[in-house]
């Protein structure tokens, strides 16, 4: 047959087709760890974004899971069974993640599954787990849509639904005496299901307490230039600025503020400022001083097991404590929950996991966790602030390592 | 009023940056009737090269442009010679879209492997400095980028109008056969012309890397903006692309600052569609012969 002006043989086409399919499938499946089907192994299946938009966080989660696997097997595994992971790549695709979990459960017959990265992928994945009666401990899906699934098998391994990430900042501001409180607020929000609701949550509480909204606008994710937006924000002279951000736009917002010489007395960023390495790299270490964000785990955390986690992480992956992504701590914590269920009940099947975790409170690297009927954690995040070049907890008072610093010092340029 | 003037200043400066990036794109189309979908990826490559060289040598990024420009010229010329020249002339225009898109993807993959997907930026220390003049903030880097754009555009214009090479390029565009008969080596001219268009992304990349955090995937947003600037200005008209870049920069800045940021890009596309309805060749372009 002819393709254009070249003659192509049928056999050639079939070979090409088979080779392409093989290449595509093999690039989407990466097997990590042993996958021996021997009795005596506890096989855990996970789909992660090893490539694509979420790959940085997907790889961080992989490190957290495999580090936990190494540590738990050192202690003899779970109930005498060696833990093995089958980690497959979803390339950050919501369609692929469904295929992956279906295969992990029906073909690979894993004993347990754990969650992928992001609310976007957790929602479809959790439906697969529910259909087959599997528990779904997941470290990284905390947006409202995840809990709207009303999945009783799901457990989100962070202190609260992510929209609550700003509540602790609102708690702090509203605890200030009226004379020292901000009078006006500006909200500059990314059009994103995590960032915008979080900022709107803070706005609702501030407005109820009489803090006047002087700027409230959303920008799309492809916004290249934040300077006109920040220039409009600065013109309204808000005392406190709440940035509903992910990472790239958080850096862009701060850079624009520096360039426009606008330094609010309080600045809260929902994400980006929590990256212990990238934030100071992108905006300059001296400029981080006084910026607020909320965290569950951060390098100076005093949660039990944190020091051992950091030590083991550096031994396995190198780097320093400040290069550890919080997603690794969250994935690691997902594993420790399994350990705790096994220790308490001497069983590790899915029904037991689901029934056991719905009662009581469970200590992890990211705090003491307890969940409502649909997996929404009932705790609170920690308010963290950059002081002296490091992220430190400043609220609530009981967990604070330092007192909050206000007003925010001027930019250093 | 203060906000309007500040937004105007920001828009003009941003427009300058886009003009710099779009100049190479429109030059390539003007010379070769090729829409280079890899132009954005070359800009990102320029940004990474500048970043690496800066980390290694600590020489100012603007000075490093003198090193990265010849490098990108060679890369561009090689792309044209090995990947575009073999295309048959009848299919060249359509196939070049595919080929240059493949080059963009290949560059993205290469940069992802070498640099990972973490966001980077070039930080010589002064990237956030602004002068305050009459109460308005003018960012140093964007101002230098604006001056650099003007300089590059003048150089390009002089190159094309006043040099033998420029005449050879224009002759090849008008009629490759006649040009060859008159002794012009069209193959070399095409390769060098493409190389020149890609070389402008060295300067554009340095500036882009100073202003915005970038990663290998940033070329998608860039190429969509560059294409719209170039089409609005008129494919092949360098002056047109400058004015279009200004329109885009100022329009987006004013809408972001005075209205809703979500409408900023839309406004630009609205302007583009309106102009194309009345002038399909863009503001200053010549009517294209043949299908695109």
XYZ file of C-alpha atoms in Angstrom, chain B residues 8 27 45 109 178:
5
model
C 0.644 51.384 30.798
C 11.722 36.584 10.461
C 16.585 26.518 25.806
C 12.093 16.144 26.652
C 16.119 33.093 -10.038
